[in-house]
XYZ file of C-alpha atoms in Angstrom:
704
model
C -24.998 -6.392 -1.169
C -25.954 -4.417 1.974
C -29.940 -4.387 0.820
C -30.052 -7.855 0.527
C -27.856 -8.359 3.624
C -30.622 -6.333 5.547
C -33.721 -8.592 4.199
C -31.278 -11.757 5.329
C -30.903 -10.190 8.949
C -34.476 -9.275 9.516
C -35.823 -12.474 8.049
C -33.140 -14.094 11.113
C -34.125 -11.997 13.617
C -37.691 -12.836 13.069
C -36.420 -16.271 13.979
C -35.571 -15.302 17.270
C -39.422 -14.643 18.323
C -40.373 -18.300 16.644
C -42.741 -20.311 19.219
C -40.567 -23.367 18.906
C -37.233 -23.357 20.523
C -35.400 -25.328 17.605
C -36.263 -22.527 15.349
C -35.049 -19.693 17.871
C -31.612 -21.884 18.387
C -31.218 -22.240 14.375
C -31.787 -18.451 13.977
C -28.902 -17.738 16.786
C -26.775 -20.069 14.848
C -27.290 -18.351 11.597
C -26.304 -14.810 12.869
C -23.321 -16.231 14.832
C -22.237 -17.659 11.338
C -22.999 -14.712 9.558
C -20.718 -12.590 12.379
C -18.053 -15.212 11.591
C -18.261 -14.663 7.831
C -19.181 -10.963 7.184
C -17.594 -9.568 10.627
C -17.504 -5.867 10.340
C -19.884 -5.291 7.917
C -22.456 -7.198 10.055
C -21.212 -5.356 13.355
C -20.790 -1.763 11.763
C -24.485 -1.556 10.175
C -26.556 -3.814 12.048
C -25.183 -4.036 15.794
C -28.232 -1.945 16.768
C -30.587 -4.854 16.103
C -28.471 -7.731 16.697
C -26.545 -7.292 19.999
C -29.845 -6.331 21.983
C -31.518 -9.541 20.580
C -28.469 -11.904 21.333
C -29.058 -10.375 24.619
C -32.701 -10.824 25.078
C -31.972 -14.529 23.714
C -29.887 -14.844 26.801
C -32.891 -15.089 29.042
C -34.653 -18.061 27.511
C -34.232 -20.260 30.454
C -36.639 -22.624 29.501
C -34.226 -23.686 26.739
C -30.662 -23.902 28.108
C -29.663 -24.667 24.395
C -30.911 -21.446 23.190
C -28.741 -19.467 25.655
C -25.548 -21.424 24.880
C -26.075 -20.744 21.424
C -26.835 -16.895 21.965
C -23.705 -16.708 24.115
C -21.845 -18.364 21.037
C -23.162 -15.837 18.961
C -21.845 -13.060 21.231
C -18.335 -14.752 21.053
C -18.640 -14.478 17.099
C -20.300 -11.040 17.002
C -17.822 -9.762 19.342
C -14.578 -10.975 18.122
C -12.217 -8.164 16.153
C -15.488 -5.948 17.334
C -14.136 -2.349 17.942
C -14.758 -0.882 21.343
C -16.862 2.085 20.019
C -19.696 -0.564 18.784
C -19.587 -2.738 21.607
C -19.154 -0.500 24.201
C -22.858 0.643 24.589
C -24.099 -2.509 24.583
C -21.462 -3.822 27.639
C -23.948 -3.234 30.331
C -26.881 -5.552 29.292
C -24.348 -8.403 27.671
C -22.224 -8.950 30.912
C -25.115 -8.507 33.433
C -26.930 -11.291 31.174
C -23.530 -13.436 31.134
C -23.215 -13.231 34.697
C -26.648 -14.312 35.447
C -26.059 -17.405 33.164
C -22.501 -17.891 35.064
C -24.675 -18.254 38.160
C -27.589 -20.257 36.974
C -26.950 -22.177 33.872
C -26.401 -25.368 33.247
C -22.397 -26.424 32.595
C -23.081 -26.069 28.731
C -24.504 -22.690 29.091
C -21.585 -21.714 31.517
C -19.126 -22.555 29.477
C -20.389 -20.663 26.155
C -21.069 -17.710 28.906
C -17.253 -17.723 30.137
C -16.149 -17.918 26.282
C -18.791 -15.085 25.514
C -17.486 -12.649 28.565
C -13.742 -13.691 27.254
C -14.283 -12.203 23.673
C -16.105 -9.112 25.003
C -13.503 -8.354 27.564
C -10.703 -8.992 24.829
C -12.756 -6.423 22.367
C -13.552 -3.829 24.613
C -10.207 -3.360 26.321
C -10.252 -0.792 28.881
C -13.653 -0.150 28.965
C -14.121 -3.609 30.416
C -12.577 -2.283 33.655
C -16.085 -1.140 34.877
C -17.202 -4.539 35.103
C -14.008 -5.948 36.096
C -15.037 -5.904 40.101
C -18.405 -7.488 39.519
C -17.207 -10.102 37.227
C -13.423 -11.332 38.317
C -15.077 -12.989 41.914
C -17.458 -15.247 39.934
C -14.497 -16.615 37.367
C -12.114 -17.110 40.529
C -15.007 -19.181 42.059
C -15.454 -21.157 39.159
C -11.461 -21.452 38.880
C -11.255 -22.864 42.570
C -14.283 -24.977 42.630
C -15.144 -26.380 39.670
C -12.639 -29.285 40.376
C -14.510 -32.732 39.249
C -13.492 -34.353 36.518
C -16.974 -33.450 34.603
C -15.956 -29.698 34.769
C -12.658 -29.984 33.305
C -13.689 -27.942 30.440
C -15.541 -25.331 32.455
C -12.086 -24.694 34.697
C -9.953 -24.606 31.583
C -12.616 -21.988 30.320
C -12.278 -19.960 33.775
C -8.532 -19.643 32.749
C -8.824 -18.340 29.526
C -11.434 -15.719 30.659
C -9.563 -14.809 33.825
C -6.474 -14.471 31.771
C -7.905 -12.220 28.794
C -9.836 -10.525 31.335
C -6.485 -9.385 32.899
C -5.110 -8.498 29.783
C -7.985 -6.315 29.080
C -8.191 -4.149 32.088
C -4.259 -3.932 32.887
C -1.360 -5.186 35.147
C -2.647 -1.976 38.036
C -6.080 -3.286 37.873
C -5.618 -6.983 37.650
C -2.321 -7.599 39.971
C -3.812 -8.471 43.447
C -5.964 -10.970 41.508
C -3.273 -12.382 39.525
C -1.180 -13.676 42.634
C -4.407 -15.571 43.624
C -5.029 -17.333 40.205
C -1.261 -17.685 39.907
C -1.053 -19.643 43.132
C -4.245 -21.810 42.035
C -2.578 -22.526 38.529
C 1.094 -23.399 40.340
C -0.817 -25.696 42.470
C -2.882 -27.429 39.357
C 0.774 -27.656 37.658
C 1.981 -29.745 39.710
C -1.061 -32.238 39.878
C -0.809 -35.331 37.567
C -3.267 -35.033 34.333
C -4.842 -37.392 31.928
C -3.351 -36.632 28.378
C -6.461 -35.816 27.068
C -7.333 -32.984 29.808
C -7.908 -29.598 28.255
C -6.654 -27.741 31.230
C -3.325 -28.724 30.033
C -3.555 -26.526 26.821
C -5.354 -24.030 28.169
C -3.221 -23.447 31.088
C -0.446 -23.110 28.852
C -2.168 -20.190 27.196
C -3.525 -18.650 30.382
C 0.266 -18.758 31.664
C 1.394 -16.991 28.487
C -1.493 -14.099 28.874
C -0.534 -13.568 32.575
C 3.121 -12.637 31.175
C 2.080 -10.362 28.723
C -0.144 -8.588 31.168
C 2.188 -8.441 33.933
C 5.652 -8.061 32.309
C 8.572 -8.389 34.094
C 6.609 -9.004 37.352
C 6.069 -12.439 35.652
C 9.407 -13.300 36.452
C 9.126 -14.808 39.654
C 6.636 -17.619 37.968
C 9.016 -18.743 35.403
C 10.581 -21.506 37.600
C 7.084 -23.034 37.777
C 5.907 -22.356 34.442
C 9.062 -23.492 32.331
C 9.457 -27.498 32.801
C 6.335 -28.517 32.108
C 6.128 -26.148 29.096
C 9.297 -27.175 27.624
C 7.971 -31.163 28.384
C 5.158 -30.223 26.097
C 7.412 -28.662 23.315
C 9.672 -31.419 23.493
C 6.481 -34.091 22.757
C 7.548 -36.453 20.243
C 5.073 -37.231 17.572
C 3.047 -40.344 17.787
C 3.387 -41.757 14.228
C 2.101 -44.263 12.360
C 3.815 -44.865 8.822
C 2.605 -47.262 6.011
C 3.363 -47.243 2.308
C 1.568 -44.677 0.397
C 0.486 -47.559 -2.187
C -0.788 -49.571 0.766
C -4.516 -50.619 0.650
C -4.428 -50.352 4.747
C -5.488 -47.666 6.207
C -4.337 -46.497 9.248
C -6.553 -47.192 12.072
C -7.875 -45.157 14.876
C -10.311 -45.313 17.574
C -11.393 -41.606 17.600
C -10.887 -38.489 14.966
C -7.703 -37.519 16.104
C -5.226 -39.191 14.006
C -4.609 -37.112 10.834
C -3.087 -39.038 7.636
C -0.651 -37.275 5.245
C 1.327 -38.467 2.099
C 4.868 -37.511 2.137
C 6.826 -39.304 -1.149
C 6.089 -42.760 -1.177
C 4.968 -42.838 2.658
C 1.682 -42.541 4.202
C 1.880 -41.094 7.836
C -0.795 -41.363 10.412
C -0.347 -38.458 13.221
C -2.391 -38.172 16.409
C -3.504 -34.610 16.499
C -3.970 -34.038 20.135
C -0.190 -34.090 20.666
C 0.894 -31.987 18.346
C -1.603 -29.384 19.147
C -0.265 -29.370 22.584
C 3.365 -28.981 21.028
C 2.515 -26.278 18.756
C 0.860 -24.588 21.836
C 3.792 -25.131 24.160
C 6.161 -23.638 21.162
C 3.878 -20.416 20.746
C 4.143 -19.855 24.611
C 8.168 -19.958 24.059
C 7.867 -17.752 21.702
C 5.518 -15.581 24.014
C 7.692 -15.687 26.923
C 10.845 -14.614 24.833
C 8.865 -11.753 23.358
C 7.691 -10.529 26.546
C 10.450 -11.018 29.105
C 13.529 -10.029 26.671
C 16.639 -10.138 28.445
C 14.592 -11.711 31.846
C 14.398 -14.654 29.401
C 18.056 -15.121 29.185
C 18.151 -18.044 31.996
C 16.170 -20.388 29.967
C 17.986 -19.862 26.329
C 20.107 -22.866 26.773
C 17.242 -25.078 27.389
C 15.033 -23.603 25.057
C 17.475 -22.861 21.865
C 18.116 -26.625 21.640
C 14.469 -27.594 21.767
C 13.065 -25.002 19.059
C 15.987 -25.065 16.545
C 15.399 -28.498 15.468
C 11.794 -27.794 15.023
C 12.451 -24.883 12.288
C 12.278 -28.749 10.064
C 9.152 -30.260 11.822
C 7.272 -31.053 8.791
C 4.440 -32.996 10.714
C 2.806 -29.699 12.057
C 3.145 -26.135 10.365
C 2.213 -24.449 13.560
C 5.055 -26.141 15.538
C 7.663 -24.957 12.656
C 5.987 -21.047 12.712
C 6.394 -20.766 16.383
C 9.993 -22.109 16.024
C 10.762 -19.794 13.565
C 9.076 -16.829 15.185
C 11.140 -17.514 18.435
C 14.484 -17.425 16.661
C 15.200 -13.608 16.523
C 13.544 -13.476 20.161
C 15.863 -15.931 21.723
C 19.138 -13.902 19.931
C 17.526 -10.554 20.943
C 17.383 -11.912 24.776
C 20.731 -13.033 24.699
C 21.906 -9.728 23.247
C 19.721 -7.632 25.804
C 20.629 -9.453 28.772
C 24.554 -9.070 27.942
C 24.504 -5.236 26.894
C 22.601 -4.548 30.356
C 25.134 -7.083 32.407
C 22.808 -9.519 33.247
C 23.943 -12.581 31.323
C 25.440 -14.506 34.299
C 28.755 -13.512 33.266
C 28.606 -13.947 29.456
C 29.853 -11.774 26.877
C 29.256 -10.709 23.318
C 31.269 -14.368 22.850
C 27.873 -16.276 23.713
C 25.828 -14.144 21.337
C 28.212 -15.026 18.602
C 27.804 -18.579 19.520
C 24.207 -18.375 19.599
C 23.776 -16.576 16.427
C 26.393 -19.521 14.918
C 23.809 -21.979 15.972
C 20.513 -20.380 14.811
C 21.393 -18.911 11.679
C 22.672 -21.662 9.776
C 19.811 -24.039 10.806
C 17.662 -20.967 9.438
C 19.205 -21.004 6.176
C 18.970 -24.674 6.095
C 15.300 -24.938 6.945
C 14.733 -22.356 4.519
C 16.313 -24.491 1.685
C 13.826 -27.535 2.691
C 10.823 -25.494 3.390
C 8.099 -26.703 0.818
C 5.471 -23.764 1.512
C 5.790 -20.820 0.170
C 3.972 -18.732 2.938
C 6.551 -20.594 5.194
C 9.400 -19.060 3.461
C 8.553 -15.587 3.671
C 8.240 -16.312 7.081
C 11.745 -17.723 7.408
C 13.316 -14.878 5.427
C 11.763 -12.451 7.849
C 13.421 -14.097 10.704
C 16.566 -14.672 9.237
C 16.326 -10.996 8.337
C 15.631 -10.212 12.082
C 18.447 -12.447 12.896
C 21.017 -10.815 10.640
C 20.150 -7.599 12.243
C 20.604 -8.705 15.562
C 23.811 -10.333 14.771
C 25.267 -7.785 12.626
C 28.842 -7.956 11.922
C 29.495 -11.310 14.206
C 28.106 -12.862 11.023
C 31.462 -14.460 9.192
C 32.058 -14.890 5.715
C 30.987 -18.172 5.543
C 27.496 -17.423 6.899
C 27.179 -14.494 4.350
C 28.430 -16.356 1.479
C 25.727 -19.711 2.721
C 22.633 -16.890 3.126
C 23.324 -15.094 -0.263
C 23.724 -18.645 -1.952
C 20.149 -19.329 -0.551
C 18.670 -15.928 -1.410
C 19.686 -17.009 -5.186
C 18.212 -20.075 -4.650
C 14.936 -18.779 -3.517
C 14.548 -16.230 -6.320
C 15.207 -19.253 -8.856
C 12.475 -21.348 -7.038
C 10.192 -18.196 -7.045
C 10.636 -17.895 -10.876
C 10.226 -21.729 -11.208
C 6.785 -21.620 -9.545
C 5.801 -18.574 -11.517
C 6.255 -20.448 -14.625
C 4.252 -23.314 -13.660
C 1.540 -20.890 -12.317
C 1.589 -19.255 -16.067
C 1.064 -22.954 -17.486
C -1.564 -23.447 -15.392
C -3.500 -20.724 -16.908
C -3.542 -22.270 -19.993
C -5.097 -25.575 -18.726
C -8.509 -26.443 -20.349
C -10.122 -26.638 -16.367
C -9.095 -23.450 -15.421
C -11.753 -22.109 -13.998
C -12.515 -18.836 -11.601
C -11.862 -20.810 -8.656
C -8.690 -21.774 -9.809
C -7.962 -18.280 -10.953
C -8.807 -17.046 -7.046
C -6.031 -19.363 -5.836
C -3.359 -18.121 -8.246
C -4.063 -14.749 -7.156
C -3.215 -16.005 -3.443
C -0.299 -17.751 -4.526
C 0.921 -14.883 -6.717
C 0.453 -12.669 -3.192
C 2.577 -15.237 -1.447
C 5.224 -14.958 -3.678
C 5.258 -11.144 -3.698
C 5.745 -11.265 0.007
C 8.487 -13.633 -0.330
C 10.238 -11.359 -2.739
C 9.811 -8.364 -0.429
C 11.546 -10.549 2.335
C 14.396 -11.183 -0.023
C 14.963 -7.466 -0.587
C 14.775 -6.624 3.456
C 17.596 -9.640 3.785
C 19.674 -7.910 0.938
C 19.068 -4.334 2.335
C 20.084 -5.812 6.041
C 23.424 -7.164 4.571
C 24.166 -4.205 2.467
C 23.347 -2.046 5.213
C 25.751 -4.369 7.889
C 28.600 -5.032 5.331
C 28.125 -1.761 2.991
C 31.180 -2.535 0.084
C 32.134 -5.371 1.529
C 28.932 -7.367 0.746
C 29.327 -6.096 -3.205
C 31.067 -9.350 -4.620
C 28.052 -11.364 -3.166
C 25.591 -8.587 -4.956
C 27.489 -8.967 -8.371
C 26.464 -12.690 -8.133
C 22.740 -11.834 -7.214
C 22.636 -9.097 -9.621
C 22.241 -11.301 -12.471
C 18.773 -12.523 -10.891
C 17.733 -9.147 -9.503
C 18.332 -6.901 -12.806
C 15.640 -9.096 -15.124
C 13.153 -7.980 -11.981
C 13.297 -4.488 -13.449
C 11.740 -5.146 -16.999
C 8.183 -4.219 -18.052
C 7.064 -7.450 -18.177
C 7.524 -8.114 -14.319
C 5.080 -7.175 -11.548
C 5.129 -3.623 -10.192
C 5.920 -5.357 -7.068
C 9.121 -7.102 -8.524
C 9.973 -3.767 -10.452
C 9.678 -1.944 -7.027
C 11.689 -4.792 -4.774
C 14.468 -4.560 -7.773
C 14.708 -0.765 -7.573
C 14.771 -0.565 -3.561
C 17.488 -3.107 -3.724
C 19.758 -0.770 -5.845
C 18.665 2.297 -3.770
C 20.314 0.333 -0.927
C 23.385 -0.261 -2.825
C 23.883 3.053 -3.665
C 23.155 4.865 -0.369
C 25.346 2.121 1.668
C 28.112 1.581 -0.831
C 28.418 5.001 -2.131
C 31.760 5.409 -4.525
C 31.736 1.759 -4.642
C 28.328 1.675 -5.882
C 29.040 4.233 -8.727
C 30.015 1.137 -10.987
C 26.270 0.078 -11.129
C 24.677 3.402 -12.196
C 25.341 2.642 -15.968
C 23.113 -0.382 -15.654
C 20.625 0.905 -12.917
C 20.070 4.835 -13.677
C 18.303 4.519 -16.824
C 16.091 2.313 -14.871
C 15.123 4.867 -11.888
C 14.629 7.406 -14.613
C 12.202 5.737 -16.240
C 10.199 4.428 -13.216
C 10.260 7.684 -11.749
C 7.306 8.299 -13.941
C 5.872 4.904 -13.617
C 1.976 4.178 -13.372
C 2.074 2.610 -10.032
C 2.831 4.748 -7.177
C 4.881 2.524 -5.194
C 7.538 2.243 -8.161
C 7.187 5.569 -8.361
C 8.222 6.316 -4.740
C 11.133 3.662 -4.922
C 12.539 5.486 -8.032
C 12.389 8.962 -6.870
C 13.899 8.384 -3.883
C 16.945 6.365 -5.906
C 17.259 9.545 -8.069
C 17.818 11.546 -4.662
C 20.333 9.009 -3.339
C 22.307 8.963 -6.896
C 22.054 12.803 -6.511
C 23.811 13.218 -3.319
C 26.083 10.618 -3.747
C 26.581 10.111 -7.650
C 28.785 13.232 -8.081
C 30.248 13.484 -11.653
C 28.549 9.910 -12.937
C 24.730 11.739 -12.026
C 25.875 15.115 -13.464
C 25.250 14.463 -17.062
C 21.778 13.396 -15.658
C 20.372 16.408 -13.841
C 18.575 17.996 -16.471
C 16.526 14.580 -17.382
C 16.261 13.854 -13.456
C 14.626 17.338 -12.815
C 12.147 16.889 -15.801
C 11.232 13.550 -14.466
C 10.830 14.865 -10.816
C 8.879 17.704 -12.238
C 6.322 15.305 -13.763
C 5.961 13.570 -10.483
C 5.331 17.230 -8.273
C 3.652 19.381 -10.670
C 0.863 15.968 -11.630
C -2.925 17.166 -11.001
C -3.159 14.192 -8.572
C 0.177 14.278 -7.109
C -1.141 14.944 -3.651
C -3.833 12.469 -3.759
C -3.389 10.113 -0.838
C -2.165 7.175 -3.256
C 0.251 9.316 -4.802
C 1.747 11.736 -1.797
C 4.458 9.137 -0.808
C 6.101 9.616 -4.404
C 5.441 12.907 -4.137
C 7.209 13.786 -0.781
C 10.156 11.437 -2.285
C 10.194 13.276 -5.014
C 10.462 16.767 -3.214
C 13.365 15.246 -1.240
C 15.279 14.258 -4.657
C 14.616 17.492 -5.790
C 16.319 19.257 -2.645
C 19.611 16.847 -2.903
C 19.650 18.128 -6.406
C 19.800 21.661 -5.333
C 22.357 21.053 -2.745
C 24.737 18.730 -4.766
C 24.593 19.708 -8.068
C 23.539 23.793 -7.566
C 26.158 24.195 -10.849
C 24.138 22.345 -12.884
C 20.809 23.969 -12.784
C 19.212 27.006 -12.901
C 19.360 27.648 -9.169
C 17.159 30.972 -9.402
C 14.234 28.974 -10.500
C 14.750 25.304 -9.211
C 15.344 26.491 -5.426
C 12.376 28.527 -4.838
C 10.426 25.844 -6.970
C 11.594 23.085 -4.119
C 10.895 26.059 -1.253
C 7.283 26.117 -2.768
C 6.451 22.485 -2.252
C 7.426 22.472 1.714
C 6.684 21.700 3.891
C 5.835 17.790 3.543
C 4.271 15.815 5.842
C 3.436 12.283 5.123
C 7.294 10.585 4.585
C 8.182 11.300 8.328
C 11.667 10.101 7.412
C 11.941 12.495 4.352
C 10.408 15.162 6.122
C 13.172 15.488 8.798
C 15.665 15.491 5.980
C 13.947 18.192 4.007
C 13.387 20.187 6.730
C 16.687 20.162 8.184
C 18.426 20.896 4.707
C 15.938 23.841 4.629
C 17.286 25.092 8.047
C 20.980 25.043 6.863
C 20.198 26.770 3.922
C 18.967 29.916 5.497
C 21.314 29.615 8.532
C 24.207 30.203 5.952
C 21.655 32.819 4.077
C 21.416 31.012 1.090
C 20.724 33.820 -1.606
C 18.478 31.501 -3.814
C 16.452 30.145 -0.865
C 15.952 33.868 0.684
C 15.337 35.535 -2.922
C 15.955 38.912 -3.983
C 15.406 41.295 -0.884
C 14.277 38.418 1.228
C 11.113 37.690 -0.526
C 10.741 34.046 0.386
C 10.989 34.935 4.101
C 7.292 34.683 4.548
C 7.206 31.463 3.001
C 9.884 30.279 5.218
C 8.460 31.203 8.397
C 5.282 29.724 6.868
C 6.903 26.460 6.796
C 9.003 27.075 9.926
C 5.390 27.599 12.011
C 4.040 24.230 10.333
C 6.819 22.230 11.096
C 7.036 23.537 15.006
C 3.227 22.995 15.324
C 3.725 19.543 14.509
C 6.112 18.087 17.645
C 8.517 15.690 16.323
C 6.719 14.148 13.588
C 8.137 16.586 10.759
C 11.739 17.376 12.403
C 14.058 16.511 14.682
C 14.371 18.615 17.995
C 17.657 19.510 16.384
C 16.219 21.023 13.769
C 13.293 22.589 15.688
C 15.642 24.333 17.959
C 17.619 25.855 14.909
C 14.011 26.895 13.826
C 13.565 28.626 16.702
C 16.748 30.564 16.596
C 16.647 31.309 13.145
C 13.464 33.029 14.052
C 14.600 34.905 17.024
C 17.881 36.111 14.741
C 15.122 37.601 12.021
C 13.820 39.455 15.005
C 17.174 40.889 16.031
C 18.394 41.781 12.484
C 15.496 42.288 10.417
C 13.771 46.169 10.260
C 10.728 46.050 12.852
C 8.486 47.293 9.648
C 9.781 44.461 7.614
C 9.446 41.541 10.610
C 5.832 42.937 11.259
C 5.001 43.108 7.379
C 6.200 39.363 7.325
C 3.808 38.212 10.700
C 0.920 39.937 9.247
C 0.551 37.741 6.174
C 0.853 34.623 8.088
C -2.536 32.852 9.385
C -3.561 33.840 12.941
C -2.078 30.463 14.465
C 0.902 30.609 12.821
C 1.122 34.383 14.529
C 0.205 33.119 17.498
C 3.254 30.052 17.821
C 5.881 32.778 16.825
C 4.751 35.325 19.185
C 5.208 32.331 21.535
C 8.337 31.367 20.577
C 9.685 34.730 20.681
C 8.466 35.471 24.316
C 10.230 32.400 25.874
C-alpha cells in the first residue's frame, strides 16, 4: 500500500508546480483530503515532502485561493499530528501563516487562523517559542474586525486565541487572557443576530479559556453562564407533518433536517440544535473543569440538562447531557466535603442523586441508539460510585431491573444480526456494518459489568438477592458459543461477587468455579486473565469449598505460567495474574500443596512488572513471608536469599510502580536486618552474585 501511496503523493506534489492555478489548487485539495483519510500514514512517511510543499504554496500571492487551500491543507495535515513530526517545520509554517494574516484577503486570513489554531493544538508546549510573535496579531483581529462582513474572521480569531492559550499554558497566557476576556465580556452584552457565527465560537472559546485557566476562571462565570444557559434552553424549531403525506417540509435554506419518528415526519432547524448542543457541551466542560467551583450553578444547570437525557431531536445534545450527570454530582459532593456548599450538607447530594439517577435509568430504558446506551451506562456507573450508599433499595431495584432489560434487548439485537447474515443480499459492506454493531454491543456488556461491579462493591452481600435474579441472564454468557468478550465479562462479574461478598458468595462456587478453571486455559488472553484472577480470589476467600480443587487449580495455573509464550506482551497480564493466584494458594492452602516445590516455583516467577495492582499485592506477600522467616521461602540453609535480594532490588529500583511505600520500607528493613544477622562472608557472597547496578542500589540503601 505504501508504495502505491508514494506514487500518488509524488503525482499530487508535482501538481503543486503546475503553471495553471486551478491545477495547483486541485493538487493542494487532494493532499488535504489524503491527510484527512490517511492521517498517521501520510504524516509519518511523507511529512518531509508534504509540509515544505504546503509552506511554499502559501507564497502564491497572485492566487489567494491557492493560499487559502494551502492553509486548509496545513490544518488537515496537522490535526492529530504528533509534536515530534510537526516541530521541525514550525518556523516556516508559523512565519508564513503570520504573513497571510497580515497581507491576505479575508478568505485567506480565515484559513490562516484555522491552520494556526490546529498547528498550536498539535504542537502544544513547542508553540511557546512563537507565542510572543503570534498573539499580538490575533488580538488585533479580535479587537478590530468589528464589521458585519468580518464576523467569521473575528469568530475564528477567538478559536485561535483560545487554542493557542491552551497549548502554551496558563502561566504564559495569563496576562493576554485577561484582555481577551474583557473583549469577550463586552461582546457578550451586545445583541447578535441569530445566524451570527460569533455566538457559537464564543461559547467554545470561553470553555477553552476555562480549561486553560482552571480555578482562575471562576470570576468570569457570572458573565458566561446566563447566555450559556439561555442557549442550552433553546426550544427546537420544529415542523411536524404526517409521514404518509406527500407534502415536503419547505425551507428557504439548507438548515432544515427531516427525520421520521413513527407516523410523523419532523423538520428541525439545525442551526438552533447546533447552538444548543454546543452550549450543553460547554456546561459539561465547566462542571468537569471547575469541580466544586461549579457548585453555585448546579441548581440552574441540573433542571436544564436532566430533561435533555431524552432529547431525541439531536444526539449530541443527549450525549452532552449524559456526560454532565456525574460531573454535576461530583461538583456537589466535593463542595459539601470541602465546606464550599453554601451551608448545604450531604442531604443535598442525596437530593441531587435522587433527581439524576432515576432520570438516567428512565432515559436508558427509552434510548434507541446502542452506542448511546453504552454512554448512559458509563454515566450511570459514575453516578452510582459518587452516590455510594446514598442509593436506596428502590433505586437499586430500578437499576437492577434496567440492567436486566439491557441484557435482554442486547440478546434480541444479536439474534436480529444473525438473521441478517442469512439474507440473500448480505455482502461485505453489510458485514462491516455488523462488525461495528457487534463492537458497540460488546461495549454495552462491558458497561453492564462495570455497573454491576459498582453495585457489588457498594452493597456487598446485601446486593446478592438482586444478583440472583440477574444470574439467569449472566450464567449463559459463560457458554462456549458466546464471544470471548461475553465470557470475560461474565467471569469478571463473578470475580467481583467472590471478592466482595466472601463467605456469602460460597454458594455460587459450585456453579462458577468449574467455568473459571476451564477458562484459565482459554485461547483468549483476556478471558485467561479474568479467570486466573478469579482463581486467586477463590483461593483467598473460598476456604473449605476451594480446598478440593487446589490440585486442579495448580495444574491450570502451571499451564499459564510455563507456557512458552507466557511473557509475550499479549499474554503477560494473564501471566502476572496467574503468578498472583499461585501466591494465594501458597498463602491460604499451604497444607494442601507440596510447599517445598510450589513456594520456590512461585518465587522463581517474581518480580511481576506489568499488572501494577497485582505486583503490589504479590510483593507485599513476599515481604510478609520473609519477615516471618517462612522456611519454604528462605529455602534450606537460606539458599533462596540471593533470589529474594534480586527481587527486592528490582522492585526498589522501580519507584512506587511495583510496591507501596509501606512495602518498600519493609524491604529496606529486611535488607538491613540481613546485614546485622547474616555472617559477613555469606552476605558478601550474596552481594557478589547480584548485577552491578543491583549491588550499587543495596549499598546505597545500607549506607543511609
